[in-house]
Amino acid sequence: MTIQNPENENPSEPWLTYNRALVVMAHPDDAEFGCGGTLAKLVNNGMELAYVVCTNGNKGSNDLTMTSDRLAVIRESEQRGACSVIGAREVTFLGYGDGELEASVELIGKIVREIRKFKPDIVICQDPWRGRHNHRDHRNAGQATFDAVYPYARDHLHFPEQLESGLETHKVLEIYATMTENPDVIVDISDSIHHKINALKEHKSQIGDPDALEERILSNTSELAKTHGFEYAEGFRRHTFSFGRAPTPKTQS
């Protein structure tokens, strides 16, 4: 995998030294739209990947005959299909209603639980500080995830009931924020672009014409890539924590 930092002429490839990634997103399909090519690339390079989806996406429909309850079931099934295409090991649904997400201590605690359980080296989430307006669930999911990583997941006095149930504190090494307007890490997804597209096509309730979707994805990812010498790319803002621990060991098969 080739990862470039636009400000660094000789970029390192930090993700290649890690073993586990947790992606936390507001809605079903957010991960695939934002960074599906990168997620597939990480899995193909041997990384263990898990998903946390905060809301059930039960409002995202133009079908006037659709109900919220039925849509929630559909979107969970679609997300499971997309995770299978990407190669994720597991997916956890937190079950909040679409448009109802708050960056609350309750949400932070649920994300902390998943961090302490899966013990990721890196966490991928939505950028809560985009310069222009975006979906409030995206902002709140991103903010809650940043807060969950630091300080909550690290400190034993936050959510001590989790420790009493057998979980341990955990230090995430890096956060990569997707759906950002100011990426400082550019990932070459030329070898995994079709994993991204095929995963998105699992979200049939959301995408409309699949051929038009494919054309749009190819156009958007090639636009970012062309100034970096790639065919297709995705961008992130990288946030590093100086916790000084080794990567989490891989699960023994």
GROMACS .gro file of C-alpha atoms in nm:
model
  253
    1MET     CA    1   0.000   0.000   0.000
    2THR     CA    2   0.124   0.348  -0.083
    3ILE     CA    3   0.037   0.625   0.160
    4GLN     CA    4   0.153   0.978   0.098
    5ASN     CA    5   0.165   1.285   0.316
    6PRO     CA    6   0.144   1.592   0.088
    7GLU     CA    7   0.393   1.778   0.309
    8ASN     CA    8   0.647   1.494   0.311
    9GLU     CA    9   0.850   1.404   0.004
   10ASN     CA   10   0.958   1.073   0.156
   11PRO     CA   11   0.647   0.956   0.339
   12SER     CA   12   0.644   0.663   0.575
   13GLU     CA   13   0.378   0.396   0.551
   14PRO     CA   14   0.259   0.389   0.913
   15TRP     CA   15  -0.044   0.167   0.865
   16LEU     CA   16   0.169  -0.121   0.741
   17THR     CA   17   0.316  -0.163   1.091
   18TYR     CA   18  -0.025  -0.201   1.256
   19ASN     CA   19  -0.248  -0.503   1.301
   20ARG     CA   20  -0.597  -0.379   1.391
   21ALA     CA   21  -0.822  -0.098   1.274
   22LEU     CA   22  -1.163   0.008   1.406
   23VAL     CA   23  -1.384   0.221   1.183
   24VAL     CA   24  -1.657   0.420   1.359
   25MET     CA   25  -1.921   0.581   1.138
   26ALA     CA   26  -2.254   0.756   1.183
   27HIS     CA   27  -2.461   0.565   0.925
   28PRO     CA   28  -2.464   0.248   0.719
   29ASP     CA   29  -2.273   0.328   0.394
   30ASP     CA   30  -2.062   0.612   0.543
   31ALA     CA   31  -1.751   0.395   0.567
   32GLU     CA   32  -1.777   0.276   0.209
   33PHE     CA   33  -1.839   0.625   0.070
   34GLY     CA   34  -1.564   0.782   0.279
   35CYS     CA   35  -1.287   0.525   0.278
   36GLY     CA   36  -1.404   0.190   0.140
   37GLY     CA   37  -1.102   0.155  -0.086
   38THR     CA   38  -0.863   0.213   0.202
   39LEU     CA   39  -1.045  -0.031   0.428
   40ALA     CA   40  -1.028  -0.304   0.163
   41LYS     CA   41  -0.660  -0.221   0.110
   42LEU     CA   42  -0.585  -0.258   0.480
   43VAL     CA   43  -0.759  -0.595   0.495
   44ASN     CA   44  -0.573  -0.711   0.185
   45ASN     CA   45  -0.250  -0.617   0.363
   46GLY     CA   46  -0.338  -0.842   0.657
   47MET     CA   47  -0.499  -0.598   0.900
   48GLU     CA   48  -0.793  -0.706   1.116
   49LEU     CA   49  -1.084  -0.467   1.067
   50ALA     CA   50  -1.400  -0.409   1.272
   51TYR     CA   51  -1.687  -0.166   1.220
   52VAL     CA   52  -1.903   0.034   1.461
   53VAL     CA   53  -2.212   0.193   1.303
   54CYS     CA   54  -2.376   0.445   1.536
   55THR     CA   55  -2.721   0.491   1.381
   56ASN     CA   56  -2.957   0.260   1.198
   57GLY     CA   57  -3.002   0.498   0.903
   58ASN     CA   58  -3.379   0.473   0.936
   59LYS     CA   59  -3.463   0.812   0.781
   60GLY     CA   60  -3.264   0.798   0.456
   61SER     CA   61  -3.529   0.719   0.195
   62ASN     CA   62  -3.723   0.900  -0.078
   63ASP     CA   63  -3.973   0.613  -0.098
   64LEU     CA   64  -4.300   0.747   0.044
   65THR     CA   65  -4.416   0.392   0.123
   66MET     CA   66  -4.109   0.316   0.334
   67THR     CA   67  -4.131   0.301   0.713
   68SER     CA   68  -3.850   0.375   0.957
   69ASP     CA   69  -3.868   0.027   1.108
   70ARG     CA   70  -3.845  -0.146   0.773
   71LEU     CA   71  -3.565   0.079   0.652
   72ALA     CA   72  -3.357   0.009   0.963
   73VAL     CA   73  -3.373  -0.365   0.891
   74ILE     CA   74  -3.284  -0.311   0.525
   75ARG     CA   75  -2.989  -0.087   0.602
   76GLU     CA   76  -2.842  -0.322   0.860
   77SER     CA   77  -2.857  -0.605   0.606
   78GLU     CA   78  -2.697  -0.385   0.341
   79GLN     CA   79  -2.418  -0.287   0.578
   80ARG     CA   80  -2.345  -0.649   0.661
   81GLY     CA   81  -2.319  -0.721   0.289
   82ALA     CA   82  -2.080  -0.430   0.240
   83CYS     CA   83  -1.866  -0.546   0.533
   84SER     CA   84  -1.840  -0.887   0.370
   85VAL     CA   85  -1.716  -0.728   0.047
   86ILE     CA   86  -1.460  -0.516   0.235
   87GLY     CA   87  -1.347  -0.810   0.449
   88ALA     CA   88  -1.431  -0.673   0.794
   89ARG     CA   89  -1.411  -0.922   1.078
   90GLU     CA   90  -1.717  -0.792   1.263
   91VAL     CA   91  -1.969  -0.508   1.274
   92THR     CA   92  -2.145  -0.362   1.578
   93PHE     CA   93  -2.464  -0.157   1.543
   94LEU     CA   94  -2.530   0.089   1.824
   95GLY     CA   95  -2.889   0.142   1.709
   96TYR     CA   96  -2.940   0.517   1.746
   97GLY     CA   97  -3.204   0.674   1.523
   98ASP     CA   98  -3.093   0.854   1.208
   99GLY     CA   99  -3.059   1.226   1.281
  100GLU     CA  100  -3.076   1.171   1.657
  101LEU     CA  101  -2.707   1.121   1.736
  102GLU     CA  102  -2.552   1.334   2.010
  103ALA     CA  103  -2.186   1.343   2.114
  104SER     CA  104  -2.301   1.243   2.461
  105VAL     CA  105  -2.120   1.062   2.739
  106GLU     CA  106  -2.353   0.770   2.669
  107LEU     CA  107  -2.239   0.746   2.305
  108ILE     CA  108  -1.876   0.796   2.405
  109GLY     CA  109  -1.909   0.510   2.653
  110LYS     CA  110  -2.046   0.275   2.387
  111ILE     CA  111  -1.757   0.359   2.154
  112VAL     CA  112  -1.509   0.320   2.442
  113ARG     CA  113  -1.649  -0.028   2.505
  114GLU     CA  114  -1.581  -0.126   2.143
  115ILE     CA  115  -1.230   0.021   2.158
  116ARG     CA  116  -1.148  -0.163   2.479
  117LYS     CA  117  -1.295  -0.484   2.339
  118PHE     CA  118  -1.130  -0.483   1.994
  119LYS     CA  119  -0.808  -0.302   2.097
  120PRO     CA  120  -0.734  -0.130   1.764
  121ASP     CA  121  -0.403   0.031   1.681
  122ILE     CA  122  -0.580   0.290   1.468
  123VAL     CA  123  -0.932   0.428   1.457
  124ILE     CA  124  -1.092   0.570   1.142
  125CYS     CA  125  -1.385   0.809   1.181
  126GLN     CA  126  -1.552   1.110   1.026
  127ASP     CA  127  -1.384   1.449   1.051
  128PRO     CA  128  -1.592   1.650   1.302
  129TRP     CA  129  -1.419   1.976   1.207
  130ARG     CA  130  -1.492   2.006   0.837
  131GLY     CA  131  -1.495   2.363   0.718
  132ARG     CA  132  -1.843   2.351   0.567
  133HIS     CA  133  -2.173   2.222   0.699
  134ASN     CA  134  -2.231   1.850   0.692
  135HIS     CA  135  -2.474   1.602   0.849
  136ARG     CA  136  -2.498   1.653   1.224
  137ASP     CA  137  -2.471   1.278   1.281
  138HIS     CA  138  -2.134   1.285   1.103
  139ARG     CA  139  -2.011   1.568   1.324
  140ASN     CA  140  -2.133   1.405   1.642
  141ALA     CA  141  -2.004   1.058   1.556
  142GLY     CA  142  -1.662   1.204   1.476
  143GLN     CA  143  -1.650   1.416   1.791
  144ALA     CA  144  -1.761   1.129   2.015
  145THR     CA  145  -1.501   0.900   1.859
  146PHE     CA  146  -1.217   1.147   1.913
  147ASP     CA  147  -1.328   1.186   2.274
  148ALA     CA  148  -1.361   0.810   2.320
  149VAL     CA  149  -1.006   0.755   2.199
  150TYR     CA  150  -0.866   1.026   2.426
  151PRO     CA  151  -0.901   1.044   2.714
  152TYR     CA  152  -1.188   0.805   2.787
  153ALA     CA  153  -1.062   0.469   2.655
  154ARG     CA  154  -0.720   0.531   2.806
  155ASP     CA  155  -0.817   0.620   3.163
  156HIS     CA  156  -0.938   0.353   3.404
  157LEU     CA  157  -1.161   0.589   3.602
  158HIS     CA  158  -1.378   0.648   3.295
  159PHE     CA  159  -1.646   0.379   3.271
  160PRO     CA  160  -1.499   0.160   3.548
  161GLU     CA  161  -1.791  -0.080   3.511
  162GLN     CA  162  -1.634  -0.189   3.182
  163LEU     CA  163  -1.317  -0.289   3.365
  164GLU     CA  164  -1.522  -0.474   3.623
  165SER     CA  165  -1.675  -0.676   3.340
  166GLY     CA  166  -1.330  -0.784   3.220
  167LEU     CA  167  -1.234  -0.515   2.969
  168GLU     CA  168  -0.907  -0.327   3.006
  169THR     CA  169  -0.814   0.031   2.920
  170HIS     CA  170  -0.666   0.080   2.576
  171LYS     CA  171  -0.445   0.336   2.403
  172VAL     CA  172  -0.519   0.397   2.036
  173LEU     CA  173  -0.206   0.507   1.851
  174GLU     CA  174  -0.359   0.710   1.569
  175ILE     CA  175  -0.689   0.844   1.437
  176TYR     CA  176  -0.746   0.890   1.065
  177ALA     CA  177  -1.036   1.125   0.990
  178THR     CA  178  -1.214   1.067   0.660
  179MET     CA  179  -1.460   1.291   0.475
  180THR     CA  180  -1.220   1.577   0.537
  181GLU     CA  181  -1.160   1.886   0.326
  182ASN     CA  182  -0.793   1.913   0.428
  183PRO     CA  183  -0.632   1.569   0.396
  184ASP     CA  184  -0.269   1.532   0.496
  185VAL     CA  185  -0.253   1.161   0.414
  186ILE     CA  186  -0.338   1.036   0.064
  187VAL     CA  187  -0.391   0.662   0.016
  188ASP     CA  188  -0.349   0.495  -0.322
  189ILE     CA  189  -0.660   0.280  -0.372
  190SER     CA  190  -0.599   0.195  -0.737
  191ASP     CA  191  -0.586  -0.177  -0.652
  192SER     CA  192  -0.897  -0.167  -0.433
  193ILE     CA  193  -1.127   0.085  -0.604
  194HIS     CA  194  -1.356  -0.191  -0.726
  195HIS     CA  195  -1.388  -0.329  -0.372
  196LYS     CA  196  -1.513   0.016  -0.274
  197ILE     CA  197  -1.760   0.029  -0.562
  198ASN     CA  198  -1.886  -0.326  -0.507
  199ALA     CA  199  -1.930  -0.260  -0.135
  200LEU     CA  200  -2.129   0.055  -0.211
  201LYS     CA  201  -2.350  -0.139  -0.449
  202GLU     CA  202  -2.463  -0.346  -0.149
  203HIS     CA  203  -2.643  -0.032  -0.026
  204LYS     CA  204  -2.922  -0.068  -0.280
  205SER     CA  205  -3.168   0.146  -0.085
  206GLN     CA  206  -2.931   0.442  -0.106
  207ILE     CA  207  -2.745   0.450  -0.434
  208GLY     CA  208  -3.003   0.475  -0.712
  209ASP     CA  209  -2.852   0.390  -1.052
  210PRO     CA  210  -2.545   0.171  -0.981
  211ASP     CA  211  -2.377   0.267  -1.308
  212ALA     CA  212  -2.410   0.637  -1.226
  213LEU     CA  213  -2.272   0.567  -0.879
  214GLU     CA  214  -1.969   0.390  -1.023
  215GLU     CA  215  -1.902   0.678  -1.260
  216ARG     CA  216  -1.925   0.929  -0.975
  217ILE     CA  217  -1.694   0.731  -0.746
  218LEU     CA  218  -1.433   0.686  -1.019
  219SER     CA  219  -1.446   1.058  -1.098
  220ASN     CA  220  -1.418   1.172  -0.737
  221THR     CA  221  -1.135   0.940  -0.640
  222SER     CA  222  -0.937   1.010  -0.957
  223GLU     CA  223  -0.964   1.385  -0.899
  224LEU     CA  224  -0.789   1.354  -0.563
  225ALA     CA  225  -0.535   1.106  -0.697
  226LYS     CA  226  -0.412   1.289  -1.004
  227THR     CA  227  -0.191   1.540  -0.818
  228HIS     CA  228  -0.018   1.255  -0.632
  229GLY     CA  229   0.065   1.022  -0.919
  230PHE     CA  230  -0.207   0.767  -0.843
  231GLU     CA  231  -0.505   0.651  -1.046
  232TYR     CA  232  -0.752   0.656  -0.754
  233ALA     CA  233  -0.709   0.781  -0.398
  234GLU     CA  234  -0.877   0.863  -0.067
  235GLY     CA  235  -0.770   1.131   0.179
  236PHE     CA  236  -0.750   1.155   0.559
  237ARG     CA  237  -0.642   1.384   0.840
  238ARG     CA  238  -0.394   1.198   1.060
  239HIS     CA  239  -0.388   1.250   1.438
  240THR     CA  240  -0.110   1.075   1.632
  241PHE     CA  241  -0.097   1.007   2.005
  242SER     CA  242   0.236   0.966   2.186
  243PHE     CA  243   0.137   0.667   2.396
  244GLY     CA  244   0.452   0.466   2.324
  245ARG     CA  245   0.305   0.117   2.300
  246ALA     CA  246   0.360  -0.162   2.052
  247PRO     CA  247   0.088  -0.256   1.802
  248THR     CA  248  -0.180  -0.497   1.922
  249PRO     CA  249  -0.083  -0.857   1.834
  250LYS     CA  250  -0.283  -1.025   1.561
  251THR     CA  251  -0.547  -1.277   1.659
  252GLN     CA  252  -0.412  -1.630   1.650
  253SER     CA  253  -0.599  -1.834   1.390
   0.00000   0.00000   0.00000
